[in-house]
């Protein structure tokens, strides 16, 4: 691998375009980015950006600004999901639990496959940035 | 499942003990915790806490306080690793790259399997908290 190729292998993922980043593609591949940048001024809908995709795992950045799941909507996912609040706060309702679970910066939650849940609220005053690992 | 069992299923992982959290164990399992708490006053060595473990994925919290990899040591891992700096900053050296890569809060880096790397430095003035997804 030439120096030029190596330089290309380290690429910014600021645009958060889907990228195959498993070691199966190339053992040289490095992919760097930030979760805190590249957020539009207007955010009529939540943003879901796939920042890492392999056979077993999908890692997303999600940005919410006061958004919530539509009335009556429940996530019911084939895979387990690990979420981390990188910035902001959110209220999650798990169908089987009586109370809304409040998550703030640094909090994580693992949600098993087919555990029905919905986002009741996200902070209206700042962007809530989530990291979600689907596995 | 009784109400009592449901309450037990939602458990704090503040102690960061290894936990099988895949949907294969139980579709009811929820596991909540924080990356920012439960940090000892004295930190002679970095802390590596497995907070989520399944067949395909291991998710860790790492806490560093001015730590670096030992001289001459390189990580050379069987699996790919996605890292996120949740708090603090660090300098990573990738063997194949000329410069030290600086990562600060919110930055992520995907490191392919067998891409040799080492931690050159972490912030000496505050705890650097990493989320690492091995997949």
Coordinates of C-alpha atoms in Angstrom, one line a residue:
Chain A
X1 CA 0.0 0.0 0.0
X2 CA 1.4 3.4 -1.0
X3 CA 1.5 6.4 1.3
X4 CA -1.2 8.0 -0.9
X5 CA -3.5 5.0 -0.4
X6 CA -2.9 5.0 3.3
X7 CA -3.8 8.7 3.5
X8 CA -7.1 8.0 1.6
X9 CA -7.9 5.2 4.0
X10 CA -8.1 7.6 6.9
X11 CA -11.1 9.5 5.9
X12 CA -13.4 11.9 7.8
X13 CA -17.0 10.6 8.1
X14 CA -18.4 14.0 8.9
X15 CA -21.0 13.5 6.2
X16 CA -22.0 10.3 8.0
X17 CA -22.6 8.4 4.8
X18 CA -23.0 4.6 5.3
X19 CA -19.7 2.9 5.3
X20 CA -18.6 -0.7 5.4
X21 CA -16.1 -0.5 8.1
X22 CA -15.6 -4.1 9.1
X23 CA -12.1 -5.6 9.1
X24 CA -13.3 -7.8 6.2
X25 CA -13.1 -4.9 3.8
X26 CA -9.5 -4.0 4.4
X27 CA -7.4 -4.3 7.5
X28 CA -6.0 -0.8 6.7
X29 CA -9.4 0.9 6.9
X30 CA -9.7 3.6 9.6
X31 CA -12.7 5.9 9.8
X32 CA -12.7 9.0 12.0
X33 CA -15.5 11.5 12.7
X34 CA -17.4 13.4 15.3
X35 CA -20.9 12.9 16.7
X36 CA -21.1 16.6 17.7
X37 CA -20.8 18.3 14.3
X38 CA -22.6 18.5 11.0
X39 CA -26.0 19.2 12.5
X40 CA -28.4 21.3 10.4
X41 CA -29.8 24.5 11.7
X42 CA -33.3 23.4 10.9
X43 CA -34.3 19.9 12.1
X44 CA -37.9 19.2 11.2
X45 CA -37.3 15.4 11.7
X46 CA -34.8 13.4 13.7
X47 CA -31.6 12.5 11.9
X48 CA -30.5 8.8 11.7
X49 CA -26.9 8.5 10.3
X50 CA -25.2 5.1 9.9
X51 CA -21.6 5.6 10.8
X52 CA -20.4 2.0 10.9
X53 CA -21.9 -1.0 9.2
X54 CA -20.7 -4.6 9.3
X55 CA -22.2 -8.1 9.0
X56 CA -23.0 -8.2 12.7
X57 CA -23.4 -4.6 13.8
X58 CA -24.8 -1.3 12.7
X59 CA -23.8 1.9 14.6
X60 CA -25.9 5.0 14.2
X61 CA -25.8 8.6 15.3
X62 CA -29.3 9.9 16.1
X63 CA -30.0 13.6 16.6
X64 CA -33.3 14.7 18.2
X65 CA -34.5 18.3 19.1
X66 CA -37.6 17.9 21.1
X67 CA -38.8 15.1 18.9
X68 CA -40.8 12.1 20.2
X69 CA -42.2 8.9 18.6
X70 CA -45.6 9.4 16.9
X71 CA -48.6 8.7 19.1
X72 CA -49.2 5.0 19.3
X73 CA -45.9 4.1 17.6
X74 CA -43.7 1.4 19.2
X75 CA -40.3 0.3 18.1
X76 CA -40.3 -3.6 17.8
X77 CA -36.9 -4.5 16.5
X78 CA -35.4 -7.8 15.2
X79 CA -32.1 -7.0 16.9
X80 CA -30.9 -5.9 20.3
X81 CA -30.0 -2.2 20.6
X82 CA -27.5 -0.5 22.9
X83 CA -28.1 3.2 23.2
X84 CA -25.9 5.9 24.8
X85 CA -26.9 9.5 25.4
X86 CA -23.8 11.5 24.3
X87 CA -25.5 14.9 24.9
X88 CA -29.0 16.0 26.1
X89 CA -31.7 13.9 27.6
X90 CA -34.7 11.8 26.7
X91 CA -37.7 9.9 28.2
X92 CA -38.2 6.3 27.0
X93 CA -41.2 4.2 27.6
X94 CA -40.8 0.5 27.7
X95 CA -44.1 -1.2 27.1
X96 CA -43.6 -3.7 29.9
X97 CA -42.5 -1.1 32.5
X98 CA -44.9 1.2 34.4
X99 CA -42.7 4.4 34.4
X100 CA -41.0 6.5 31.8
X101 CA -37.2 5.9 32.0
X102 CA -35.3 9.2 32.0
X103 CA -31.9 9.1 30.3
X104 CA -29.4 11.9 30.6
X105 CA -25.8 12.6 29.2
X106 CA -23.7 9.5 29.8
X107 CA -26.6 7.1 30.5
X108 CA -26.8 4.0 28.5
X109 CA -29.6 1.4 28.0
X110 CA -29.6 -2.0 26.5
X111 CA -32.8 -3.0 24.9
X112 CA -33.3 -6.7 24.0
X113 CA -34.7 -7.7 20.6
X114 CA -38.5 -7.3 20.4
X115 CA -38.7 -5.3 23.6
X116 CA -41.3 -2.7 22.6
X117 CA -40.3 0.9 23.4
X118 CA -41.0 4.4 22.3
X119 CA -39.4 7.9 22.8
X120 CA -41.8 9.9 24.9
X121 CA -39.8 13.1 24.8
X122 CA -36.4 14.6 24.1
X123 CA -34.9 17.8 25.5
X124 CA -36.6 20.8 23.7
X125 CA -33.8 23.2 24.6
X126 CA -30.8 21.4 23.1
X127 CA -29.9 18.7 20.6
X128 CA -30.0 15.2 22.1
X129 CA -27.3 13.1 20.5
X130 CA -27.6 9.3 20.7
X131 CA -25.2 6.6 19.8
X132 CA -27.1 3.4 18.9
X133 CA -25.5 0.0 18.4
X134 CA -27.7 -2.5 16.7
X135 CA -26.4 -6.1 17.2
Chain B
X1 CA -43.8 -12.7 34.0
X2 CA -44.8 -11.2 37.3
X3 CA -44.4 -7.5 38.2
X4 CA -41.6 -8.5 40.6
X5 CA -39.7 -10.3 37.8
X6 CA -40.1 -7.3 35.6
X7 CA -38.7 -5.0 38.2
X8 CA -35.7 -7.3 38.6
X9 CA -35.1 -7.3 34.8
X10 CA -34.5 -3.6 34.8
X11 CA -31.3 -3.5 36.7
X12 CA -28.6 -0.9 37.2
X13 CA -25.2 -1.8 35.8
X14 CA -23.3 0.7 37.9
X15 CA -21.0 -2.0 39.0
X16 CA -20.2 -2.7 35.4
X17 CA -20.0 -6.4 35.9
X18 CA -20.0 -8.5 32.8
X19 CA -23.5 -9.2 31.7
X20 CA -25.0 -11.3 28.9
X21 CA -27.4 -8.7 27.4
X22 CA -28.2 -10.3 24.1
X23 CA -31.8 -10.8 23.2
X24 CA -31.0 -14.5 23.2
X25 CA -31.1 -14.6 27.0
X26 CA -34.5 -13.0 27.5
X27 CA -36.5 -10.7 25.4
X28 CA -37.5 -8.8 28.6
X29 CA -33.9 -7.9 29.6
X30 CA -33.2 -4.2 30.0
X31 CA -29.9 -3.0 31.4
X32 CA -29.4 0.6 32.4
X33 CA -26.3 2.4 33.7
X34 CA -24.1 5.5 33.3
X35 CA -20.6 5.8 31.9
X36 CA -19.9 8.9 34.0
X37 CA -20.3 7.4 37.5
X38 CA -18.6 4.8 39.7
X39 CA -15.1 6.0 39.1
X40 CA -12.6 5.4 41.9
X41 CA -10.8 8.3 43.5
X42 CA -7.4 6.6 42.9
X43 CA -6.8 5.2 39.4
X44 CA -3.3 3.7 39.3
X45 CA -4.3 1.7 36.2
X46 CA -6.9 2.2 33.4
X47 CA -10.3 0.6 34.1
X48 CA -11.9 -1.7 31.5
X49 CA -15.5 -2.6 32.3
X50 CA -17.5 -4.9 30.1
X51 CA -21.0 -3.4 30.1
X52 CA -22.6 -5.5 27.3
X53 CA -21.6 -8.9 26.0
X54 CA -23.2 -11.0 23.3
X55 CA -22.1 -13.6 20.8
X56 CA -21.1 -10.9 18.2
X57 CA -20.3 -7.8 20.3
X58 CA -18.5 -6.7 23.4
X59 CA -19.1 -3.2 24.6
X60 CA -16.7 -1.7 27.2
X61 CA -16.3 1.4 29.2
X62 CA -12.7 2.5 29.6
X63 CA -11.5 5.2 32.0
X64 CA -8.0 6.7 31.6
X65 CA -6.4 9.5 33.7
X66 CA -3.2 10.5 32.0
X67 CA -2.5 6.8 31.1
X68 CA -0.7 5.7 28.0
X69 CA 0.2 2.3 26.5
X70 CA 3.5 1.0 27.8
X71 CA 6.5 1.8 25.7
X72 CA 6.7 -0.5 22.7
X73 CA 3.3 -2.0 23.2
X74 CA 0.8 -2.2 20.3
X75 CA -2.8 -3.4 20.3
X76 CA -3.2 -6.0 17.6
X77 CA -6.8 -7.3 17.9
X78 CA -8.6 -10.1 16.2
X79 CA -11.8 -8.0 16.0
X80 CA -12.6 -4.6 14.7
X81 CA -13.1 -1.9 17.3
X82 CA -15.2 1.3 17.3
X83 CA -14.2 3.8 19.9
X84 CA -16.0 7.0 21.1
X85 CA -14.5 9.6 23.4
X86 CA -17.4 10.4 25.7
X87 CA -15.4 12.8 27.9
X88 CA -11.8 14.0 27.8
X89 CA -9.2 13.6 25.1
X90 CA -6.5 11.2 23.9
X91 CA -3.7 10.8 21.3
X92 CA -3.7 7.5 19.3
X93 CA -0.8 6.3 17.2
X94 CA -1.7 4.0 14.3
X95 CA 1.3 2.1 13.2
X96 CA 0.8 2.8 9.5
X97 CA 0.1 6.5 9.9
X98 CA 2.8 9.1 10.4
X99 CA 1.0 11.4 12.8
X100 CA -0.6 10.9 16.2
X101 CA -4.4 11.2 15.9
X102 CA -5.9 13.5 18.4
X103 CA -9.4 12.5 19.7
X104 CA -11.6 14.8 21.8
X105 CA -15.1 14.6 23.3
X106 CA -17.6 13.3 20.7
X107 CA -14.9 12.0 18.3
X108 CA -15.1 8.4 17.1
X109 CA -12.7 6.1 15.3
X110 CA -13.2 2.8 13.7
X111 CA -10.1 0.6 13.8
X112 CA -10.1 -2.5 11.6
X113 CA -9.0 -5.9 12.9
X114 CA -5.2 -6.2 13.2
X115 CA -4.6 -2.5 12.6
X116 CA -1.9 -2.0 15.1
X117 CA -2.4 1.0 17.4
X118 CA -1.4 2.4 20.8
X119 CA -2.5 5.1 23.2
X120 CA 0.2 7.8 23.2
X121 CA -1.4 10.0 25.8
X122 CA -4.7 10.8 27.6
X123 CA -5.7 14.0 29.3
X124 CA -3.8 14.3 32.6
X125 CA -6.2 16.9 34.0
X126 CA -9.5 15.0 33.7
X127 CA -10.8 11.5 33.3
X128 CA -11.0 10.3 29.7
X129 CA -14.0 8.1 29.3
X130 CA -14.2 5.8 26.2
X131 CA -16.9 3.6 24.8
X132 CA -15.4 0.7 22.9
X133 CA -17.5 -1.6 20.7
X134 CA -15.6 -4.8 19.7
X135 CA -17.3 -6.6 16.8

